[in-house]
Each structure stands twice: as structure tokens, then as C-alpha cells.
Amino acid sequence: MTERTDVVVIGGGQAGLAAGYHLRRQGLDFVVLDAQAVPGGAWQHTWNSLRLFSPAAFSSLPGRLMPTQPGEEYPDAGHVVAYLSDYEKRYDLPVLRPVRVLGVHDDGRLLRVETDSGTWHARAVISATGTWWRPFLPAVPGRGDFEGRQLHTVSYRKPQDFTGGRVIVVGGCNSGAQIAADLAHDTELTWVTRRPPRFLADDIDGRALFDAATARRRALDEGRTDTGGVASLGDIVAVPPVREARDAGRLKASPMFVRLHRDGVVWADGTRAFADVVIWCTGFRPALSHLSPLGLRGPRGRIPTRGTRSVQEPRLHLLGYGDWTGPASATLIGVGRPARDAAREIAGLLAAGG
Ligand SMILES: Cc1cc2nc3c(=O)[nH]c(=O)nc-3n(C[C@H](O)[C@H](O)[C@H](O)COP(=O)(O)OP(=O)(O)OC[C@H]3O[C@@H](n4cnc5c(N)ncnc54)[C@H](O)[C@@H]3O)c2cc1C
């Protein structure tokens, strides 16, 4: 099967849907190709107790406010999945599932998008594939020697899977803190962070993170001093379960160990901890392998961009991967503006005959 359209959006998570909303407003013909069988992107795979770090009203995509979740100030992931499902229905977005994009190729005037269900030819492509699908594990000596179980954030679901076990959680950001808090009751927990954990003040949440990212981008764009952005505020939003565990003294962090052994880990001063499980909450990288045929890779596995547009390939936009593709673009509330800018730029390019 071969199809033709103005724009192919790759990925039907929140970033792909925000792109669809704005492409529709620009009156462009487009399709969203998503590898998942059902709506919700990465949110359908997170751990059960995950809470958003902003209230619902501050976690909305363009055009439609996220409703509050009864009884919860910070909604859970299931609530986000329901919101995204409703969003794509409400705007009647043309999302095709499950369709996995295997590669994007330059065919001269058009970009050729090869998938496991056929080929699309497009005048422009928006890549919005997220990071969840490329978990990052640091190279720590002895990682291959450990005989217990190792998993990344992406495979963690619930504390009952580890009850009574000796668990080491590695990571000092939101995932690490939330998973450590989740496990603090029922396991023998060691929480390990590279530097002492930096909790945001209890009355600060994702709204402040969004403001900080936006202020930083504005300062950099205007040639002013770097404000430090989100990192200047702290690393961990004290959502209620994290706050509770911290205040109860169950969330004490140890420094990073220097290596793993067959049965546990060892610190620089020779102290050892035995462990059954190590959970690596050590972040993600952008899932961009489908773009490798275009040969655009820059430093740190990224593709150099101006705004969302690839510097080398003006028909390609990257959306939702982090501040380098728009301030706070990897958040629900932050992806709307770069999605709008990408759709506008593409409309301009196509109108000019690109
Ligand atoms: C643990 C965690 C907690 C977070 N908490 C918050 C929060 O509280 N508030 C907030 O605003 N943000 C939060 N985020 C950040 C962000 O909102 C989410 O990561 C969100 O899922 C990103 O959406 P996305 O659309 O960019 O990517 P995804 O949700 O990952 O969607 C990408 C879609 O693209 C598909 N895809 C990937 N590759 C291909 C391919 N080759 N072909 C076709 N389809 C493909 C995937 O299957 C998926 O459906 C959190 C992130 C994490 C990891």
C-alpha cells in the first residue's frame, strides 16, 4: 500500500496529538502513525502509583482542558490515558494504529515514510516518538556481574512485585523518588542518588517548572544570561506520596556506589549492600532510530534543530523530546506552543511550494 499526504506525524502520544490539532487548524492534510495498539502513548505503560507533577488544569493540551480527577489534586496516568483518548476522538484526529515507522527517506521532492503497514509519501514529517522507548542505563562497573534482577523505570509497575526483597533504586529525579517512595513500605530499600536529592519546595509543582523553562528559553533567545531553567529550582517535585515518605523518614538517600558485585553493590569506602533487585531510574534518550536513513544525527544522539525544525532538513520537525525541541515541550502543557509553531512553519513551507 502506498499513500500520499501533506504531513506524516510519527507518534500518537500527546506530542503527536498536539501536532494534529494544529495541523488541522492550518487546513493541512495529514495522518498520525502510532506504534501502540491503543491511545495514550507512554502513559499506558507507567507504574501504577505515578502521579502527575502538576494539577489537571495545568496538564492540558491545546484546545481542551484536562478535567480534574475526583479526589486527586495530581492525576494518575490512567486519567491521562483517558484524557488523550477523548482528545483524539473529540478532534477526530486521523490516527492509525498500530503502525510502526521503520524509516524516513529522502526521495527528492517528497519524504518517504516506510512502515510495517505500507508506505506514505509526504511533503513534511513531524517526529513525535518520545523517549520512553529508549531507556538509558549508565555504564557502571560490574553491572554484568550482578546475579539479581535489574530493571529500568519502564518495567516497574508496583511494590507488591518486590515485597520483602532487598531493593536498590538508583536515580535522584522524579521517577527515582516516586519509585523509592512506592517501595519504602514493603521492601528493604536503599535509594541511591548521584548528589543529595534536591526536593522542590512543597508548594512548588510542575507549573513552576514550566515557567522556569519558558523564562530560560526567552532569556537565551534574547541573548540574556542563562537563568538555569528547571535545574535551578530542584530535581524532585514533592507530590503527596513522595512528601509523605520523605517526612516519615523513609526516603533517605545514599551516595552513588562505585560498582556492582554478584550479590549487591559496594561504595568507595568499602561499605557493601546486598540486593535482590536494582531498579535503574536513570532517564531516557530520544527515540530517533527511524530517522537514521536521513543521516542527520548531531552530538548526544540528537538532531540539530532551530525551534522544532531540523537545521539540515527543513521538511522535518522534531516535537516533544525536551527543551531542545521547545521549552518544556516534553510536558503536557508545554507541547502545545512548539506544536503550533511547527504546524505554522510547515504550512508556510508548503504554501511556498516546498
Ligand atoms: C516517569 C515520567 C513521568 C512524567 N510525568 C510528567 C508529568 O507529571 N507531567 C507532564 O506534563 N509530563 C510528564 N512526563 C513527561 C511527558 O509528558 C511524558 O513522557 C509523555 O509521555 C511524552 O509524550 P510524547 O507524546 O512526547 O511521547 P510518548 O507518550 O512516548 O508517545 C510517543 C508515541 O510514539 C510512538 N512511537 C515511537 N516510535 C514510533 C515509531 N517508530 N513509529 C510509530 N510510532 C512510534 C509510541 O509508541 C508512542 O505512542 C513524565 C515522563 C516520565 C517518563
mmCIF file of C-alpha atoms and ligand atoms in Angstrom:
data_model
loop_
_atom_site.group_PDB
_atom_site.id
_atom_site.type_symbol
_atom_site.label_atom_id
_atom_site.label_comp_id
_atom_site.label_asym_id
_atom_site.label_seq_id
_atom_site.Cartn_x
_atom_site.Cartn_y
_atom_site.Cartn_z
ATOM 1 C CA MET A 1 0.000 0.000 0.000
ATOM 2 C CA THR A 2 1.302 3.486 -0.874
ATOM 3 C CA GLU A 3 -0.380 6.716 0.266
ATOM 4 C CA ARG A 4 0.324 10.380 -0.204
ATOM 5 C CA THR A 5 -0.364 13.260 2.186
ATOM 6 C CA ASP A 6 0.914 16.720 3.126
ATOM 7 C CA VAL A 7 2.283 15.752 6.520
ATOM 8 C CA VAL A 8 3.022 12.495 8.326
ATOM 9 C CA VAL A 9 3.172 12.761 12.109
ATOM 10 C CA ILE A 10 5.125 9.873 13.624
ATOM 11 C CA GLY A 11 3.875 9.019 17.120
ATOM 12 C CA GLY A 12 0.368 9.363 18.536
ATOM 13 C CA GLY A 13 1.174 10.290 22.138
ATOM 14 C CA GLN A 14 0.448 13.768 23.490
ATOM 15 C CA ALA A 15 3.031 15.455 21.209
ATOM 16 C CA GLY A 16 1.612 13.802 18.072
ATOM 17 C CA LEU A 17 -1.940 14.754 19.064
ATOM 18 C CA ALA A 18 -0.957 18.387 19.735
ATOM 19 C CA ALA A 19 0.681 18.425 16.305
ATOM 20 C CA GLY A 20 -2.514 17.023 14.770
ATOM 21 C CA TYR A 21 -4.633 19.680 16.460
ATOM 22 C CA HIS A 22 -2.533 22.478 14.965
ATOM 23 C CA LEU A 23 -2.104 20.876 11.526
ATOM 24 C CA ARG A 24 -5.898 20.678 11.336
ATOM 25 C CA ARG A 25 -6.134 24.383 12.187
ATOM 26 C CA GLN A 26 -3.712 25.095 9.356
ATOM 27 C CA GLY A 27 -6.013 23.191 6.997
ATOM 28 C CA LEU A 28 -3.359 20.641 6.049
ATOM 29 C CA ASP A 29 -3.928 17.056 5.024
ATOM 30 C CA PHE A 30 -2.135 14.736 7.464
ATOM 31 C CA VAL A 31 -2.012 11.362 9.125
ATOM 32 C CA VAL A 32 -0.689 10.311 12.551
ATOM 33 C CA LEU A 33 1.042 6.921 12.632
ATOM 34 C CA ASP A 34 1.344 5.337 16.069
ATOM 35 C CA ALA A 35 3.033 2.093 17.041
ATOM 36 C CA GLN A 36 0.759 1.473 20.043
ATOM 37 C CA ALA A 37 -2.415 -0.593 19.732
ATOM 38 C CA VAL A 38 -4.456 1.912 21.780
ATOM 39 C CA PRO A 39 -4.300 5.668 22.590
ATOM 40 C CA GLY A 40 -2.220 7.095 25.431
ATOM 41 C CA GLY A 41 1.426 6.882 24.319
ATOM 42 C CA ALA A 42 3.842 6.143 27.142
ATOM 43 C CA TRP A 43 1.262 6.897 29.827
ATOM 44 C CA GLN A 44 -0.310 3.455 29.379
ATOM 45 C CA HIS A 45 2.956 1.781 30.460
ATOM 46 C CA THR A 46 3.969 3.706 33.598
ATOM 47 C CA TRP A 47 3.879 2.390 37.161
ATOM 48 C CA ASN A 48 0.507 2.179 38.885
ATOM 49 C CA SER A 49 1.020 4.865 41.539
ATOM 50 C CA LEU A 50 2.532 7.531 39.241
ATOM 51 C CA ARG A 51 1.133 10.994 39.855
ATOM 52 C CA LEU A 52 1.460 13.956 37.508
ATOM 53 C CA PHE A 53 3.644 16.697 38.901
ATOM 54 C CA SER A 54 1.017 19.356 38.027
ATOM 55 C CA PRO A 55 -2.716 19.584 38.747
ATOM 56 C CA ALA A 56 -5.049 18.662 35.871
ATOM 57 C CA ALA A 57 -5.781 22.234 34.805
ATOM 58 C CA PHE A 58 -2.041 22.718 34.238
ATOM 59 C CA SER A 59 -1.609 19.496 32.273
ATOM 60 C CA SER A 60 -3.737 20.298 29.249
ATOM 61 C CA LEU A 61 -3.155 20.049 25.520
ATOM 62 C CA PRO A 62 -4.266 22.877 23.218
ATOM 63 C CA GLY A 63 -7.997 23.459 22.956
ATOM 64 C CA ARG A 64 -9.268 21.192 25.703
ATOM 65 C CA LEU A 65 -8.753 21.468 29.452
ATOM 66 C CA MET A 66 -7.921 18.226 31.257
ATOM 67 C CA PRO A 67 -10.827 17.565 33.652
ATOM 68 C CA THR A 68 -9.936 17.142 37.316
ATOM 69 C CA GLN A 69 -9.735 13.598 38.633
ATOM 70 C CA PRO A 70 -12.191 13.192 41.510
ATOM 71 C CA GLY A 71 -10.343 13.089 44.821
ATOM 72 C CA GLU A 72 -6.880 13.651 43.310
ATOM 73 C CA GLU A 73 -5.136 17.001 43.025
ATOM 74 C CA TYR A 74 -2.375 15.387 40.934
ATOM 75 C CA PRO A 75 -3.975 12.979 38.419
ATOM 76 C CA ASP A 76 -2.683 9.468 37.807
ATOM 77 C CA ALA A 77 -1.523 8.018 34.490
ATOM 78 C CA GLY A 78 -4.870 6.308 33.816
ATOM 79 C CA HIS A 79 -6.526 9.703 33.919
ATOM 80 C CA VAL A 80 -4.063 10.994 31.310
ATOM 81 C CA VAL A 81 -4.730 7.995 29.048
ATOM 82 C CA ALA A 82 -8.486 8.662 29.270
ATOM 83 C CA TYR A 83 -7.904 12.348 28.511
ATOM 84 C CA LEU A 84 -5.728 11.587 25.462
ATOM 85 C CA SER A 85 -8.242 9.020 24.146
ATOM 86 C CA ASP A 86 -11.025 11.544 24.488
ATOM 87 C CA TYR A 87 -8.879 14.286 22.913
ATOM 88 C CA GLU A 88 -8.209 12.391 19.722
ATOM 89 C CA LYS A 89 -11.886 11.416 19.402
ATOM 90 C CA ARG A 90 -13.137 14.920 20.095
ATOM 91 C CA TYR A 91 -10.959 16.425 17.380
ATOM 92 C CA ASP A 92 -11.427 13.420 15.112
ATOM 93 C CA LEU A 93 -7.696 13.139 14.567
ATOM 94 C CA PRO A 94 -6.666 10.655 11.862
ATOM 95 C CA VAL A 95 -4.526 8.316 13.985
ATOM 96 C CA LEU A 96 -3.655 4.926 12.502
ATOM 97 C CA ARG A 97 -2.725 2.079 14.898
ATOM 98 C CA PRO A 98 -0.750 0.037 15.281
ATOM 99 C CA VAL A 99 1.613 1.337 12.612
ATOM 100 C CA ARG A 100 5.347 1.385 13.306
ATOM 101 C CA VAL A 101 7.532 3.657 11.209
ATOM 102 C CA LEU A 102 10.673 1.830 10.205
ATOM 103 C CA GLY A 103 12.482 4.605 8.359
ATOM 104 C CA VAL A 104 12.125 8.058 6.799
ATOM 105 C CA HIS A 105 13.938 8.525 3.482
ATOM 106 C CA ASP A 106 14.651 11.492 1.250
ATOM 107 C CA ASP A 107 13.016 10.792 -2.134
ATOM 108 C CA GLY A 108 13.806 14.153 -3.672
ATOM 109 C CA ARG A 109 10.675 16.318 -3.595
ATOM 110 C CA LEU A 110 8.963 14.105 -1.029
ATOM 111 C CA LEU A 111 9.886 12.277 2.136
ATOM 112 C CA ARG A 112 9.153 8.552 2.030
ATOM 113 C CA VAL A 113 7.912 7.055 5.282
ATOM 114 C CA GLU A 114 8.327 3.283 5.362
ATOM 115 C CA THR A 115 6.214 1.442 7.938
ATOM 116 C CA ASP A 116 5.271 -2.108 8.841
ATOM 117 C CA SER A 117 1.899 -1.439 7.163
ATOM 118 C CA GLY A 118 2.796 0.343 3.946
ATOM 119 C CA THR A 119 4.478 3.471 2.620
ATOM 120 C CA TRP A 120 3.482 7.135 2.882
ATOM 121 C CA HIS A 121 4.889 9.945 0.763
ATOM 122 C CA ALA A 122 4.751 13.326 2.497
ATOM 123 C CA ARG A 123 5.835 16.880 1.897
ATOM 124 C CA ALA A 124 6.789 17.214 5.564
ATOM 125 C CA VAL A 125 7.213 14.988 8.615
ATOM 126 C CA ILE A 126 6.792 15.689 12.326
ATOM 127 C CA SER A 127 8.580 13.162 14.507
ATOM 128 C CA ALA A 128 6.934 12.890 17.937
ATOM 129 C CA THR A 129 8.061 9.481 19.171
ATOM 130 C CA GLY A 130 9.022 10.429 22.750
ATOM 131 C CA THR A 131 11.768 8.939 24.879
ATOM 132 C CA TRP A 132 10.085 6.139 26.849
ATOM 133 C CA TRP A 133 11.094 3.637 24.187
ATOM 134 C CA ARG A 134 14.808 4.291 24.690
ATOM 135 C CA PRO A 135 15.614 3.776 28.358
ATOM 136 C CA PHE A 136 19.100 4.852 29.394
ATOM 137 C CA LEU A 137 21.284 2.756 31.700
ATOM 138 C CA PRO A 138 24.622 4.198 32.845
ATOM 139 C CA ALA A 139 27.826 2.231 32.400
ATOM 140 C CA VAL A 140 28.572 1.255 35.998
ATOM 141 C CA PRO A 141 31.405 -1.216 36.645
ATOM 142 C CA GLY A 142 30.206 -4.735 37.415
ATOM 143 C CA ARG A 143 26.704 -4.271 36.032
ATOM 144 C CA GLY A 144 27.064 -7.547 34.164
ATOM 145 C CA ASP A 145 28.288 -9.392 37.301
ATOM 146 C CA PHE A 146 25.154 -8.780 39.387
ATOM 147 C CA GLU A 147 23.168 -12.007 39.637
ATOM 148 C CA GLY A 148 19.950 -10.440 40.924
ATOM 149 C CA ARG A 149 17.316 -8.781 38.816
ATOM 150 C CA GLN A 150 17.915 -5.435 37.088
ATOM 151 C CA LEU A 151 15.204 -3.332 35.558
ATOM 152 C CA HIS A 152 14.665 0.190 34.322
ATOM 153 C CA THR A 153 11.837 2.582 35.235
ATOM 154 C CA VAL A 154 9.973 1.408 32.117
ATOM 155 C CA SER A 155 9.490 -2.099 33.570
ATOM 156 C CA TYR A 156 8.485 -1.120 37.118
ATOM 157 C CA ARG A 157 4.759 -1.437 37.933
ATOM 158 C CA LYS A 158 4.015 -1.927 41.640
ATOM 159 C CA PRO A 159 5.654 -2.560 45.035
ATOM 160 C CA GLN A 160 3.862 -5.907 45.514
ATOM 161 C CA ASP A 161 6.223 -7.376 42.883
ATOM 162 C CA PHE A 162 9.119 -6.845 45.327
ATOM 163 C CA THR A 163 7.568 -7.346 48.781
ATOM 164 C CA GLY A 164 10.174 -8.307 51.375
ATOM 165 C CA GLY A 165 13.040 -8.009 48.879
ATOM 166 C CA ARG A 166 16.253 -6.032 49.160
ATOM 167 C CA VAL A 167 15.846 -3.353 46.513
ATOM 168 C CA ILE A 168 18.259 -0.658 45.359
ATOM 169 C CA VAL A 169 16.673 2.253 43.485
ATOM 170 C CA VAL A 170 19.139 4.389 41.529
ATOM 171 C CA GLY A 171 18.193 7.915 40.496
ATOM 172 C CA GLY A 172 17.591 11.314 42.087
ATOM 173 C CA CYS A 173 14.889 12.737 39.843
ATOM 174 C CA ASN A 174 11.117 12.332 39.850
ATOM 175 C CA SER A 175 10.991 8.692 38.743
ATOM 176 C CA GLY A 176 13.620 7.629 41.259
ATOM 177 C CA ALA A 177 11.949 9.491 44.122
ATOM 178 C CA GLN A 178 8.426 8.278 43.270
ATOM 179 C CA ILE A 179 9.501 4.646 42.848
ATOM 180 C CA ALA A 180 11.605 4.762 46.026
ATOM 181 C CA ALA A 181 8.604 6.205 47.899
ATOM 182 C CA ASP A 182 6.427 3.442 46.432
ATOM 183 C CA LEU A 183 8.802 0.745 47.683
ATOM 184 C CA ALA A 184 9.688 2.305 51.030
ATOM 185 C CA HIS A 185 6.939 0.468 52.958
ATOM 186 C CA ASP A 186 7.274 -3.124 51.896
ATOM 187 C CA THR A 187 10.890 -3.672 50.893
ATOM 188 C CA GLU A 188 14.334 -3.284 52.368
ATOM 189 C CA LEU A 189 15.047 -0.175 50.342
ATOM 190 C CA THR A 190 18.301 1.587 49.521
ATOM 191 C CA TRP A 191 17.802 4.758 47.499
ATOM 192 C CA VAL A 192 20.937 5.895 45.701
ATOM 193 C CA THR A 193 21.447 9.316 44.110
ATOM 194 C CA ARG A 194 24.455 10.855 42.405
ATOM 195 C CA ARG A 195 24.124 14.013 44.510
ATOM 196 C CA PRO A 196 21.970 14.734 47.560
ATOM 197 C CA PRO A 197 18.318 14.795 46.441
ATOM 198 C CA ARG A 198 17.015 18.269 45.670
ATOM 199 C CA PHE A 199 13.307 18.472 46.522
ATOM 200 C CA LEU A 200 11.393 21.448 45.225
ATOM 201 C CA ALA A 201 9.639 23.399 47.970
ATOM 202 C CA ASP A 202 6.390 21.628 48.887
ATOM 203 C CA ASP A 203 4.237 24.402 47.447
ATOM 204 C CA ILE A 204 6.025 24.317 44.063
ATOM 205 C CA ASP A 205 4.958 21.905 41.339
ATOM 206 C CA GLY A 206 5.121 21.439 37.574
ATOM 207 C CA ARG A 207 3.621 24.890 36.970
ATOM 208 C CA ALA A 208 6.841 26.472 38.254
ATOM 209 C CA LEU A 209 8.899 24.075 36.115
ATOM 210 C CA PHE A 210 7.004 25.191 33.037
ATOM 211 C CA ASP A 211 7.521 28.868 33.914
ATOM 212 C CA ALA A 212 11.233 28.312 34.546
ATOM 213 C CA ALA A 213 11.739 26.501 31.217
ATOM 214 C CA THR A 214 9.881 29.243 29.352
ATOM 215 C CA ALA A 215 11.833 32.044 31.066
ATOM 216 C CA ARG A 216 15.113 30.305 30.249
ATOM 217 C CA ARG A 217 14.257 29.904 26.564
ATOM 218 C CA ARG A 218 13.213 33.558 26.373
ATOM 219 C CA ALA A 219 16.455 34.707 28.076
ATOM 220 C CA LEU A 220 18.603 32.612 25.718
ATOM 221 C CA ASP A 221 16.653 33.785 22.649
ATOM 222 C CA GLU A 222 17.140 37.411 23.706
ATOM 223 C CA GLY A 223 20.857 36.944 24.392
ATOM 224 C CA ARG A 224 20.468 37.446 28.150
ATOM 225 C CA THR A 225 22.219 35.427 30.901
ATOM 226 C CA ASP A 226 21.133 31.795 31.225
ATOM 227 C CA THR A 227 18.621 31.633 34.095
ATOM 228 C CA GLY A 228 19.436 27.957 34.706
ATOM 229 C CA GLY A 229 15.862 26.948 33.882
ATOM 230 C CA VAL A 230 14.226 23.997 35.612
ATOM 231 C CA ALA A 231 17.516 22.726 37.045
ATOM 232 C CA SER A 232 17.854 25.892 39.121
ATOM 233 C CA LEU A 233 14.715 25.002 41.129
ATOM 234 C CA GLY A 234 15.442 21.409 42.118
ATOM 235 C CA ASP A 235 15.010 17.906 40.716
ATOM 236 C CA ILE A 236 12.067 16.363 42.556
ATOM 237 C CA VAL A 237 8.509 17.618 42.776
ATOM 238 C CA ALA A 238 7.232 16.747 46.248
ATOM 239 C CA VAL A 239 3.976 15.121 45.073
ATOM 240 C CA PRO A 240 1.959 13.790 48.055
ATOM 241 C CA PRO A 241 3.348 10.192 48.166
ATOM 242 C CA VAL A 242 6.949 11.472 47.940
ATOM 243 C CA ARG A 243 6.314 14.129 50.583
ATOM 244 C CA GLU A 244 4.737 11.559 52.921
ATOM 245 C CA ALA A 245 7.617 9.080 52.591
ATOM 246 C CA ARG A 246 10.214 11.826 52.982
ATOM 247 C CA ASP A 247 8.515 13.327 56.044
ATOM 248 C CA ALA A 248 8.173 9.889 57.631
ATOM 249 C CA GLY A 249 11.956 9.485 57.254
ATOM 250 C CA ARG A 250 11.600 6.594 54.790
ATOM 251 C CA LEU A 251 13.260 8.396 51.900
ATOM 252 C CA LYS A 252 16.892 8.810 52.893
ATOM 253 C CA ALA A 253 19.362 8.797 50.029
ATOM 254 C CA SER A 254 22.810 7.201 49.920
ATOM 255 C CA PRO A 255 25.507 8.412 47.528
ATOM 256 C CA MET A 256 26.161 6.504 44.298
ATOM 257 C CA PHE A 257 28.015 3.214 44.741
ATOM 258 C CA VAL A 258 31.160 2.571 42.720
ATOM 259 C CA ARG A 259 30.416 -0.912 41.417
ATOM 260 C CA LEU A 260 28.080 -3.884 41.426
ATOM 261 C CA HIS A 261 29.044 -7.347 42.592
ATOM 262 C CA ARG A 262 27.445 -10.742 42.172
ATOM 263 C CA ASP A 263 25.193 -10.138 45.185
ATOM 264 C CA GLY A 264 24.969 -6.378 45.636
ATOM 265 C CA VAL A 265 26.847 -3.094 45.439
ATOM 266 C CA VAL A 266 29.883 -1.504 47.049
ATOM 267 C CA TRP A 267 30.658 2.141 47.871
ATOM 268 C CA ALA A 268 34.015 3.890 47.605
ATOM 269 C CA ASP A 269 34.746 3.417 51.346
ATOM 270 C CA GLY A 270 34.235 -0.355 51.047
ATOM 271 C CA THR A 271 30.708 -0.439 52.560
ATOM 272 C CA ARG A 272 28.541 -3.090 50.902
ATOM 273 C CA ALA A 273 24.828 -3.609 50.488
ATOM 274 C CA PHE A 274 23.302 -6.911 49.448
ATOM 275 C CA ALA A 275 20.467 -6.717 46.957
ATOM 276 C CA ASP A 276 17.957 -8.878 45.125
ATOM 277 C CA VAL A 277 16.954 -6.164 42.689
ATOM 278 C CA VAL A 278 18.421 -2.968 41.231
ATOM 279 C CA ILE A 279 15.964 -0.545 39.635
ATOM 280 C CA TRP A 280 17.619 1.985 37.343
ATOM 281 C CA CYS A 281 15.632 5.238 37.275
ATOM 282 C CA THR A 282 18.311 6.828 35.165
ATOM 283 C CA GLY A 283 16.417 8.514 32.387
ATOM 284 C CA PHE A 284 15.841 8.224 28.687
ATOM 285 C CA ARG A 285 17.186 9.226 25.290
ATOM 286 C CA PRO A 286 15.140 10.417 22.274
ATOM 287 C CA ALA A 287 13.719 7.541 20.193
ATOM 288 C CA LEU A 288 15.015 8.624 16.787
ATOM 289 C CA SER A 289 16.242 5.458 15.063
ATOM 290 C CA HIS A 290 13.508 5.769 12.381
ATOM 291 C CA LEU A 291 15.219 8.996 11.227
ATOM 292 C CA SER A 292 18.675 7.477 10.775
ATOM 293 C CA PRO A 293 18.277 6.990 6.964
ATOM 294 C CA LEU A 294 18.295 10.808 6.710
ATOM 295 C CA GLY A 295 21.787 10.935 8.253
ATOM 296 C CA LEU A 296 21.066 13.973 10.425
ATOM 297 C CA ARG A 297 22.489 12.886 13.770
ATOM 298 C CA GLY A 298 24.344 15.514 15.769
ATOM 299 C CA PRO A 299 26.053 15.355 19.160
ATOM 300 C CA ARG A 300 24.493 13.329 22.058
ATOM 301 C CA GLY A 301 22.216 11.367 19.745
ATOM 302 C CA ARG A 302 20.164 14.459 18.911
ATOM 303 C CA ILE A 303 19.369 16.079 15.591
ATOM 304 C CA PRO A 304 20.380 19.757 15.438
ATOM 305 C CA THR A 305 17.234 21.907 15.401
ATOM 306 C CA ARG A 306 16.180 25.525 15.208
ATOM 307 C CA GLY A 307 12.961 25.598 17.193
ATOM 308 C CA THR A 308 11.443 22.275 16.175
ATOM 309 C CA ARG A 309 12.805 22.283 12.604
ATOM 310 C CA SER A 310 15.812 20.212 11.639
ATOM 311 C CA VAL A 311 18.606 22.557 10.631
ATOM 312 C CA GLN A 312 19.667 20.339 7.740
ATOM 313 C CA GLU A 313 16.272 19.040 6.607
ATOM 314 C CA PRO A 314 13.624 21.828 6.673
ATOM 315 C CA ARG A 315 10.801 19.359 5.907
ATOM 316 C CA LEU A 316 11.426 17.580 9.201
ATOM 317 C CA HIS A 317 10.279 18.802 12.641
ATOM 318 C CA LEU A 318 11.031 17.177 15.986
ATOM 319 C CA LEU A 319 8.487 17.613 18.745
ATOM 320 C CA GLY A 320 8.284 16.766 22.435
ATOM 321 C CA TYR A 321 11.766 15.396 23.120
ATOM 322 C CA GLY A 322 12.913 18.016 25.629
ATOM 323 C CA ASP A 323 13.822 21.670 25.914
ATOM 324 C CA TRP A 324 15.983 21.363 22.780
ATOM 325 C CA THR A 325 12.754 20.924 20.759
ATOM 326 C CA GLY A 326 10.893 23.745 22.558
ATOM 327 C CA PRO A 327 10.827 24.857 26.200
ATOM 328 C CA ALA A 328 9.001 22.275 28.328
ATOM 329 C CA SER A 329 7.966 20.515 25.103
ATOM 330 C CA ALA A 330 8.260 17.144 26.856
ATOM 331 C CA THR A 331 5.302 18.024 29.087
ATOM 332 C CA LEU A 332 1.552 18.037 28.518
ATOM 333 C CA ILE A 333 1.169 21.759 28.997
ATOM 334 C CA GLY A 334 4.389 22.689 27.225
ATOM 335 C CA VAL A 335 3.976 20.827 23.940
ATOM 336 C CA GLY A 336 1.143 22.999 22.599
ATOM 337 C CA ARG A 337 3.202 26.026 21.673
ATOM 338 C CA PRO A 338 6.005 24.245 19.779
ATOM 339 C CA ALA A 339 3.328 22.122 18.056
ATOM 340 C CA ARG A 340 1.626 25.300 16.889
ATOM 341 C CA ASP A 341 4.933 26.763 15.679
ATOM 342 C CA ALA A 342 5.806 23.566 13.802
ATOM 343 C CA ALA A 343 2.407 23.458 12.075
ATOM 344 C CA ARG A 344 2.703 27.122 11.099
ATOM 345 C CA GLU A 345 6.194 26.680 9.704
ATOM 346 C CA ILE A 346 5.134 23.643 7.714
ATOM 347 C CA ALA A 347 2.096 25.473 6.346
ATOM 348 C CA GLY A 348 4.415 28.297 5.276
ATOM 349 C CA LEU A 349 6.853 25.902 3.637
ATOM 350 C CA LEU A 350 4.119 24.080 1.712
ATOM 351 C CA ALA A 351 2.462 27.340 0.656
ATOM 352 C CA ALA A 352 5.823 28.430 -0.735
ATOM 353 C CA GLY A 353 5.849 25.244 -2.831
ATOM 354 C CA GLY A 354 8.203 23.239 -0.582
HETATM 355 C C1 LIG B 1 8.043 8.817 34.578
HETATM 356 C C2 LIG B 1 7.594 10.041 33.879
HETATM 357 C C3 LIG B 1 6.740 10.948 34.488
HETATM 358 C C4 LIG B 1 6.309 12.093 33.817
HETATM 359 N N1 LIG B 1 5.479 12.945 34.453
HETATM 360 C C5 LIG B 1 5.008 14.028 33.779
HETATM 361 C C6 LIG B 1 4.071 14.918 34.388
HETATM 362 O O1 LIG B 1 3.718 14.766 35.531
HETATM 363 N N2 LIG B 1 3.570 15.955 33.656
HETATM 364 C C7 LIG B 1 3.962 16.159 32.372
HETATM 365 O O2 LIG B 1 3.464 17.095 31.739
HETATM 366 N N3 LIG B 1 4.889 15.359 31.800
HETATM 367 C C8 LIG B 1 5.414 14.307 32.449
HETATM 368 N N4 LIG B 1 6.302 13.465 31.846
HETATM 369 C C9 LIG B 1 6.871 13.826 30.551
HETATM 370 C C10 LIG B 1 5.991 13.574 29.317
HETATM 371 O O3 LIG B 1 4.780 14.262 29.447
HETATM 372 C C11 LIG B 1 5.737 12.108 29.003
HETATM 373 O O4 LIG B 1 6.957 11.437 28.874
HETATM 374 C C12 LIG B 1 4.921 11.903 27.725
HETATM 375 O O5 LIG B 1 4.585 10.551 27.604
HETATM 376 C C13 LIG B 1 5.646 12.362 26.465
HETATM 377 O O6 LIG B 1 4.727 12.338 25.391
HETATM 378 P P1 LIG B 1 5.179 12.136 23.882
HETATM 379 O O7 LIG B 1 3.971 12.221 23.043
HETATM 380 O O8 LIG B 1 6.330 13.030 23.588
HETATM 381 O O9 LIG B 1 5.792 10.651 23.879
HETATM 382 P P2 LIG B 1 5.054 9.258 24.146
HETATM 383 O O10 LIG B 1 3.994 9.365 25.150
HETATM 384 O O11 LIG B 1 6.161 8.297 24.374
HETATM 385 O O12 LIG B 1 4.354 8.955 22.743
HETATM 386 C C14 LIG B 1 5.113 8.640 21.619
HETATM 387 C C15 LIG B 1 4.300 7.694 20.767
HETATM 388 O O13 LIG B 1 5.076 7.432 19.594
HETATM 389 C C16 LIG B 1 5.028 6.047 19.326
HETATM 390 N N5 LIG B 1 6.213 5.665 18.570
HETATM 391 C C17 LIG B 1 7.503 5.583 18.981
HETATM 392 N N6 LIG B 1 8.289 5.191 17.949
HETATM 393 C C18 LIG B 1 7.476 5.026 16.878
HETATM 394 C C19 LIG B 1 7.678 4.638 15.518
HETATM 395 N N7 LIG B 1 8.912 4.321 15.056
HETATM 396 N N8 LIG B 1 6.612 4.567 14.690
HETATM 397 C C20 LIG B 1 5.372 4.888 15.123
HETATM 398 N N9 LIG B 1 5.115 5.265 16.416
HETATM 399 C C21 LIG B 1 6.155 5.332 17.263
HETATM 400 C C22 LIG B 1 4.988 5.401 20.701
HETATM 401 O O14 LIG B 1 4.512 4.084 20.612
HETATM 402 C C23 LIG B 1 4.043 6.359 21.436
HETATM 403 O O15 LIG B 1 2.698 6.004 21.284
HETATM 404 C C24 LIG B 1 6.756 12.335 32.505
HETATM 405 C C25 LIG B 1 7.620 11.423 31.900
HETATM 406 C C26 LIG B 1 8.040 10.291 32.577
HETATM 407 C C27 LIG B 1 8.985 9.334 31.896
#
